[in-house]
Coordinates of C-alpha atoms and ligand atoms in Angstrom, one line a residue:
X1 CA 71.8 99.9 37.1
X2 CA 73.4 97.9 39.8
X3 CA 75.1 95.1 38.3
X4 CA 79.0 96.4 36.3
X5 CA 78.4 96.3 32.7
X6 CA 81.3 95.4 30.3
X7 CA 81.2 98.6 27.2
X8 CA 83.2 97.4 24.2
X9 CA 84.0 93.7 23.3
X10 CA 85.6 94.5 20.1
X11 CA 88.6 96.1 21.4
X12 CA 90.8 95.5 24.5
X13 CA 90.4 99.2 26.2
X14 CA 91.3 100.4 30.0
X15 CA 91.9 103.6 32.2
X16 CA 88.7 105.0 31.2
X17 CA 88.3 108.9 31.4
X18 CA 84.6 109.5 31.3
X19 CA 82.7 113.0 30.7
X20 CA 79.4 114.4 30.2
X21 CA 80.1 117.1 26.7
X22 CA 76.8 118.3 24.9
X23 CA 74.5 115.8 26.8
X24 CA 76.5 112.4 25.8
X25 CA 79.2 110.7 28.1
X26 CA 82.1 110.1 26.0
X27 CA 85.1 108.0 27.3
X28 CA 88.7 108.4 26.6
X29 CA 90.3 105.0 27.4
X30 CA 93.8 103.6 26.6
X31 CA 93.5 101.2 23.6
X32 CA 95.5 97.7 25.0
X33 CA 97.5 95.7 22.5
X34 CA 98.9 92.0 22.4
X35 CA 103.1 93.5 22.1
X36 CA 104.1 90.6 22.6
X37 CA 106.5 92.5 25.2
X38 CA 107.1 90.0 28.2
X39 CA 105.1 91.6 31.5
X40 CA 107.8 93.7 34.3
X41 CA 107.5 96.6 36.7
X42 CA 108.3 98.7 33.9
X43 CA 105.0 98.1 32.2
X44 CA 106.7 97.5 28.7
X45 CA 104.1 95.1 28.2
X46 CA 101.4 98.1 27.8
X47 CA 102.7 99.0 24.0
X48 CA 100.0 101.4 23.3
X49 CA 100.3 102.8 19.7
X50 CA 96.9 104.9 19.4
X51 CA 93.3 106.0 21.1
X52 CA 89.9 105.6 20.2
X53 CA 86.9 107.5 21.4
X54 CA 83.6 106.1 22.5
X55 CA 80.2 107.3 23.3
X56 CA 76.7 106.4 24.7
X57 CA 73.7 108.2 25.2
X58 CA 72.7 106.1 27.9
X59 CA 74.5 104.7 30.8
X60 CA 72.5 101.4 29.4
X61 CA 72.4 102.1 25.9
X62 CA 74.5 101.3 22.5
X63 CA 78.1 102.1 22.6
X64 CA 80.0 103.9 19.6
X65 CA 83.0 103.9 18.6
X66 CA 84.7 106.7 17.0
X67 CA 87.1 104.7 15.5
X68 CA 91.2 105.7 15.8
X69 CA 91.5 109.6 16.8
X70 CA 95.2 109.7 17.6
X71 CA 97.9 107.5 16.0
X72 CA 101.6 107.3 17.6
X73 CA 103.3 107.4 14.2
X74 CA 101.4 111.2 13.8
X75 CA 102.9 112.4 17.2
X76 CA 106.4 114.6 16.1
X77 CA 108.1 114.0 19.8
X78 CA 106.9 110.0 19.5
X79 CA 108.9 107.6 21.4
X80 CA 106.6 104.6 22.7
X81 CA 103.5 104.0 25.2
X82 CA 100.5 106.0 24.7
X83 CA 99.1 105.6 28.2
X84 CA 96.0 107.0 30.3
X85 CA 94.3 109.6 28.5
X86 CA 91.6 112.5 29.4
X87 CA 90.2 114.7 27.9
X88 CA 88.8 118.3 28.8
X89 CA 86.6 121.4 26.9
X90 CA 86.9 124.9 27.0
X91 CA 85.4 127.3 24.6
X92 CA 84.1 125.0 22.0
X93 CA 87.5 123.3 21.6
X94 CA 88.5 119.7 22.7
X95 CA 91.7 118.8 24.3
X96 CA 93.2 115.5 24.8
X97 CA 95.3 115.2 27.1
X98 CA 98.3 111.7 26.9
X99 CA 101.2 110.6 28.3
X100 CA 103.7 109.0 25.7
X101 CA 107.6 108.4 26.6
X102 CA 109.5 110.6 24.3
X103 CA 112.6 109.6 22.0
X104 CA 115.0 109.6 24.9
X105 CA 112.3 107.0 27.1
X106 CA 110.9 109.8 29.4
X107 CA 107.3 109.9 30.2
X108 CA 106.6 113.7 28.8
X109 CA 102.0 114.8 29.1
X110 CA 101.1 115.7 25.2
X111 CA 98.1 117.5 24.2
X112 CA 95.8 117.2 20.9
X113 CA 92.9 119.5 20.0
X114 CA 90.0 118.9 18.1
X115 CA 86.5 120.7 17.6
X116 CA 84.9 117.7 18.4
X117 CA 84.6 115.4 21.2
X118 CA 84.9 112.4 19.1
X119 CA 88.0 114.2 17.5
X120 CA 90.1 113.3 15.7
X121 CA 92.6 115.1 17.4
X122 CA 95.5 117.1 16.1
X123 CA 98.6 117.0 18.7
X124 CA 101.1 119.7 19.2
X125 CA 104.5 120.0 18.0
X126 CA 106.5 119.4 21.3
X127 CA 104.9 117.9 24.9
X128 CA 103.3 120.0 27.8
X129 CA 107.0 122.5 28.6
X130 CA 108.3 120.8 32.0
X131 CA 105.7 117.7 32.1
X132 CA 106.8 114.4 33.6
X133 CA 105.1 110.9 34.6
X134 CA 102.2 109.8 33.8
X135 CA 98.1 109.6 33.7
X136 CA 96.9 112.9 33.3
X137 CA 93.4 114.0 34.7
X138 CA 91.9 117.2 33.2
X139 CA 89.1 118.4 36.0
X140 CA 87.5 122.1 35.6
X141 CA 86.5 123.6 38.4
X142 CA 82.9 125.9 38.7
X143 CA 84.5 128.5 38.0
X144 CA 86.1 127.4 34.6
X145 CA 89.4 126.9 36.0
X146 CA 91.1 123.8 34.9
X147 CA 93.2 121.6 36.8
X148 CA 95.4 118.8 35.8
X149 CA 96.4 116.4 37.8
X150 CA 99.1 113.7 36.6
X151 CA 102.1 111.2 37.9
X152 CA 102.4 107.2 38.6
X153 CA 105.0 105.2 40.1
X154 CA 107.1 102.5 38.9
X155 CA 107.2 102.3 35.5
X156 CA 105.0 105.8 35.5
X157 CA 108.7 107.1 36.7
X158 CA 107.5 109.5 39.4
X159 CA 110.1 108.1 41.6
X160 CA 112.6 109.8 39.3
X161 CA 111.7 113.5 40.3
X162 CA 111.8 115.5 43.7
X163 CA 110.0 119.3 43.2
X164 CA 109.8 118.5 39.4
X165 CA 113.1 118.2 39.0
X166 CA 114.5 114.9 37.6
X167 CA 117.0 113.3 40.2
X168 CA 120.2 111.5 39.4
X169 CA 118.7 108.4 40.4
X170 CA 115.6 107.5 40.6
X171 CA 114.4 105.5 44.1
X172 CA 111.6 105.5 46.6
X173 CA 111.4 107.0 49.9
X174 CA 111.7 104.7 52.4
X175 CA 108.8 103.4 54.3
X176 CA 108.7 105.7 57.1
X177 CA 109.6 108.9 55.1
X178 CA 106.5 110.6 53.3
X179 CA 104.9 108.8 50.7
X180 CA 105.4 110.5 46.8
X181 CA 102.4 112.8 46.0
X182 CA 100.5 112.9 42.7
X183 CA 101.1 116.7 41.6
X184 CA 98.6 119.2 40.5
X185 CA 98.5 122.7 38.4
X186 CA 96.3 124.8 37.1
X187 CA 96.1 124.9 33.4
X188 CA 97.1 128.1 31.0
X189 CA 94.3 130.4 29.6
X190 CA 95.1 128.0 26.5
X191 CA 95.1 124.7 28.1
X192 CA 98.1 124.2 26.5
X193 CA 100.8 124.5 29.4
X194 CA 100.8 124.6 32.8
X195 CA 100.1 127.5 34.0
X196 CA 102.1 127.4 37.3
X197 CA 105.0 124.9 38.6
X198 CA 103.2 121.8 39.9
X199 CA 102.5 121.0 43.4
X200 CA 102.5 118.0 46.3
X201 CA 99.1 116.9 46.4
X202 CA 99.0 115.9 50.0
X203 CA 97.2 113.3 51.3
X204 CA 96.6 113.3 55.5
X205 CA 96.0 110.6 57.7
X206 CA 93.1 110.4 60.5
X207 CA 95.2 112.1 62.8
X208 CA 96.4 115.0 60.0
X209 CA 100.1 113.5 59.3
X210 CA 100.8 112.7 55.6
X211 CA 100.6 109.2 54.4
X212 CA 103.9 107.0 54.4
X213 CA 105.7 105.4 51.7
X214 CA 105.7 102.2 53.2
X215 CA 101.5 102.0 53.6
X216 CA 100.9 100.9 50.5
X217 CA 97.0 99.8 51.2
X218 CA 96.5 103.8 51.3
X219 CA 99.1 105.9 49.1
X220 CA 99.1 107.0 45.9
X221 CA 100.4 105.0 43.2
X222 CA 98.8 106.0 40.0
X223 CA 95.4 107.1 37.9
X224 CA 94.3 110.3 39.3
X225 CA 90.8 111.8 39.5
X226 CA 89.4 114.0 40.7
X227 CA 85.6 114.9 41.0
X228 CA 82.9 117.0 42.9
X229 CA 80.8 116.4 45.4
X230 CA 78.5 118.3 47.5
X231 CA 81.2 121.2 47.6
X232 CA 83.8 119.0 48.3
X233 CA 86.8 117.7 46.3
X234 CA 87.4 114.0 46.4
X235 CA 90.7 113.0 44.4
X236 CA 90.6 109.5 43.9
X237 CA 93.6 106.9 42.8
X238 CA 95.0 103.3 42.5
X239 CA 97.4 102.1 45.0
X240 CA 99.0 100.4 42.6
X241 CA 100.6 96.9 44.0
X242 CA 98.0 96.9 46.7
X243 CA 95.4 97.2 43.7
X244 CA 93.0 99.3 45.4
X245 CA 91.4 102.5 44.3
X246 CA 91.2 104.9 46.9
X247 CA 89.5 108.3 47.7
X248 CA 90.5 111.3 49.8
X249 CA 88.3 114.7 49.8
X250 CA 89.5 118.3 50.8
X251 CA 87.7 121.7 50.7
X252 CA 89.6 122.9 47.6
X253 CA 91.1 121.5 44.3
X254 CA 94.9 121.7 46.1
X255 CA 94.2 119.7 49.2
X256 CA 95.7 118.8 51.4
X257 CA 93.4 115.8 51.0
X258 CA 92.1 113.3 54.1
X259 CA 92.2 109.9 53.0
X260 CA 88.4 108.2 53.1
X261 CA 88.5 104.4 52.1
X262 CA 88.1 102.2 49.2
X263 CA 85.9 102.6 46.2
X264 CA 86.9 99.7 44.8
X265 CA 88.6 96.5 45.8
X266 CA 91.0 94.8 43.2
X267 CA 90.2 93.7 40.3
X268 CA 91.2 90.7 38.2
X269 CA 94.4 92.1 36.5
X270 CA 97.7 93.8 38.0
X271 CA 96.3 97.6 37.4
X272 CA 93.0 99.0 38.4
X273 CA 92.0 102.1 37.2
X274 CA 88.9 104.4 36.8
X275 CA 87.2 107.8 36.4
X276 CA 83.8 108.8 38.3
X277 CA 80.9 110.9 36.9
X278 CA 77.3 112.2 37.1
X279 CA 74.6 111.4 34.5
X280 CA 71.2 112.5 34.9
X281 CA 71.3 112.3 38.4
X282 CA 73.2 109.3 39.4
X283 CA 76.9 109.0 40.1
X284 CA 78.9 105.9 38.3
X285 CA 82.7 104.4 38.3
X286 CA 83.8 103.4 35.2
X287 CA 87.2 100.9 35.2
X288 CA 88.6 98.0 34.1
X289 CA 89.7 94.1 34.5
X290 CA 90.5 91.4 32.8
X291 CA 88.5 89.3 33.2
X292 CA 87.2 89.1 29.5
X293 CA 90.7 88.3 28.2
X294 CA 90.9 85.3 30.6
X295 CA 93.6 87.5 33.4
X296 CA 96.1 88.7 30.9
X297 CA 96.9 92.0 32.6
X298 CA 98.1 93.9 29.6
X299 CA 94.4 93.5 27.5
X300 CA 91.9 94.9 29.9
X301 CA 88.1 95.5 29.2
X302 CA 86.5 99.0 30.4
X303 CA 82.9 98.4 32.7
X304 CA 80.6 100.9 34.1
X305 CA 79.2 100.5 37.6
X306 CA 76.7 103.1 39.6
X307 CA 78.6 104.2 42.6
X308 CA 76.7 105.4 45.7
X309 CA 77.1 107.5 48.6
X310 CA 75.7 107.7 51.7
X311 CA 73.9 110.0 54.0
X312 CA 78.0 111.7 55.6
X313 CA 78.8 112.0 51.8
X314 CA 81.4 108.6 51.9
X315 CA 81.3 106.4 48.9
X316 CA 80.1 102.9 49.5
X317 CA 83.1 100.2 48.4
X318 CA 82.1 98.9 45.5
X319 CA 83.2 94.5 45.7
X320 CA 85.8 94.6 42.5
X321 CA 85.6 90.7 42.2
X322 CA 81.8 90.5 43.0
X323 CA 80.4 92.6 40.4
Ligands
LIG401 O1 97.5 101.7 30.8 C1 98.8 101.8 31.2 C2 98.9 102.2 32.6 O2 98.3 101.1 33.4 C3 98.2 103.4 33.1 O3 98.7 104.6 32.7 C4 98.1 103.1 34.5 O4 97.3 103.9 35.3 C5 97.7 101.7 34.6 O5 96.3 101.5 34.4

């Protein structure tokens, strides 16, 4: 498969979170609605209210989907804005993992469990104790160890926090100061909590010094993942208004990371957003545009693309407006 194919066409669906559980790929995307909410930085246009769950056997065969597995109006802490989603397995049970702003309008990470992968999913009572931000990314490690890693800017909020802890007023640094990092912790034996106080994930330059606020063609923005490769760790991310997605690999799930090059070029549509995994044998990008709902950057449309390296282990960029 070479040419991007387009998954679902009778849903607007984006951010896809794709993983290989009991021999299907099932994705996890956000589930776009027309609001009617007038487009800003805040993204209050993206008025998510629930999820659904699709799968495929094949990277070319049917798609199915499993229909609404989590509702806003059955979340206790609900404020607004179910975002990015993932989704991760551990001992026969399925969690999903959300970001929702609570009833105060603060991005808090939720979790839902369900024996299946298709759910539906039953969410907890309260969000993840001490979460913030947004677009979580569930990865396990090979020795069963799983990670999460999670924030955005912007309307995502991460420029409202310094060392997890919410600052009076939210700003960015300036251009020459270090740019904000994504943050990362190991999960709790129950996947329900972090397990430890989240850290910087660091992302390094050619010449080792962390990437700056103000190069925005290369720092983080948003939509995490992270993925394996040949025994090394490549977290990959959107730069948000640059619209790029980027990659940077380090020798263990913490980083620091050294920034590689683009996977993607942008996309039609303000956000770009993806997830990358292995299916019998061959490596693909799933992500979005919107190209389908003729630019409208709030109702995007999930595609899958295979995503090659080569022979030094660097992914070949992928042409976002070609495909
Ligand atoms: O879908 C809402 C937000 O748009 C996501 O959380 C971001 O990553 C961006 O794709």
């Amino acid at each position: 498969m070479k040419k991007a194919r387009y998954l679902v066409d009778n849903l607007y669906t984006a951010d896809p979170a794709a993983h290989v559980f009991n021999g299907k790929i099932y994705i996890y995307p956000s589930h776009d609605v027309e609001s009617g909410i007038p487009e800003n930085d805040n993204g209050d246009h993206f008025d998510m209210r629930d999820y659904h769950v699709f799968s495929m056997d094949d990277i070319d065969g049917e798609v199915t989907d499993h229909g609404n597995v989590l509702d806003v109006k059955d979340i206790p802490w609900a404020g607004r804005q179910l975002w990015d989603s993932d989704c991760a397995c551990k001992n026969g049970k399925y969690y999903l993992y959300f970001p929702l702003k609570d009833q105060t309008d603060i991005f808090r990470i939720g979790v839902a469990i369900s024996d299946k992968p298709e759910g539906p999913f039953v969410p907890q009572e309260a969000p993840m104790k001490g979460s913030y931000s947004i677009d979580p990314c569930v990865f396990e490690d090979e020795d069963g160890s799983h990670y999460m890693y999670f924030g955005g800017l912007w309307g995502g909020q991460l420029q409202r926090y310094r060392d997890n802890k919410a600052i009076e007023c939210g700003h960015e640094p300036a251009d020459d100061e270090k740019a904000l990092p994504a943050r990362v912790a190991k999960l709790s034996d129950d996947m329900l909590e972090f397990g430890e106080e989240p850290k910087a994930l660091v992302i390094l330059d050619e010449n080792g010094e962390p990437l700056k606020a103000g190069d925005h063609d290369r720092r983080f923005f948003e939509a995490s993942w992270m993925h394996k490769y040949k025994g090394k760790y490549y977290f990959s991310y959107s730069t948000g208004n640059t619209h790029k997605l980027c990659y940077a690999v380090g020798d263990n799930p913490y980083g620091p990371f050294t920034y590689q090059g683009v996977i993607l070029t942008p996309v039609v549509g303000w956000t770009t957003h993806h997830s990358i995994v292995e299916f019998k044998g061959k490596w693909y990008l799933f992500h979005h545009d919107c190209v389908p709902s003729n630019g409208k950057t709030w109702l995007r449309s999930l595609k899958v693309v295979e995503m090659e390296y080569d022979a030094e282990g660097k992914i070949i960029t992928i042409e976002g407006m070609a495909e």
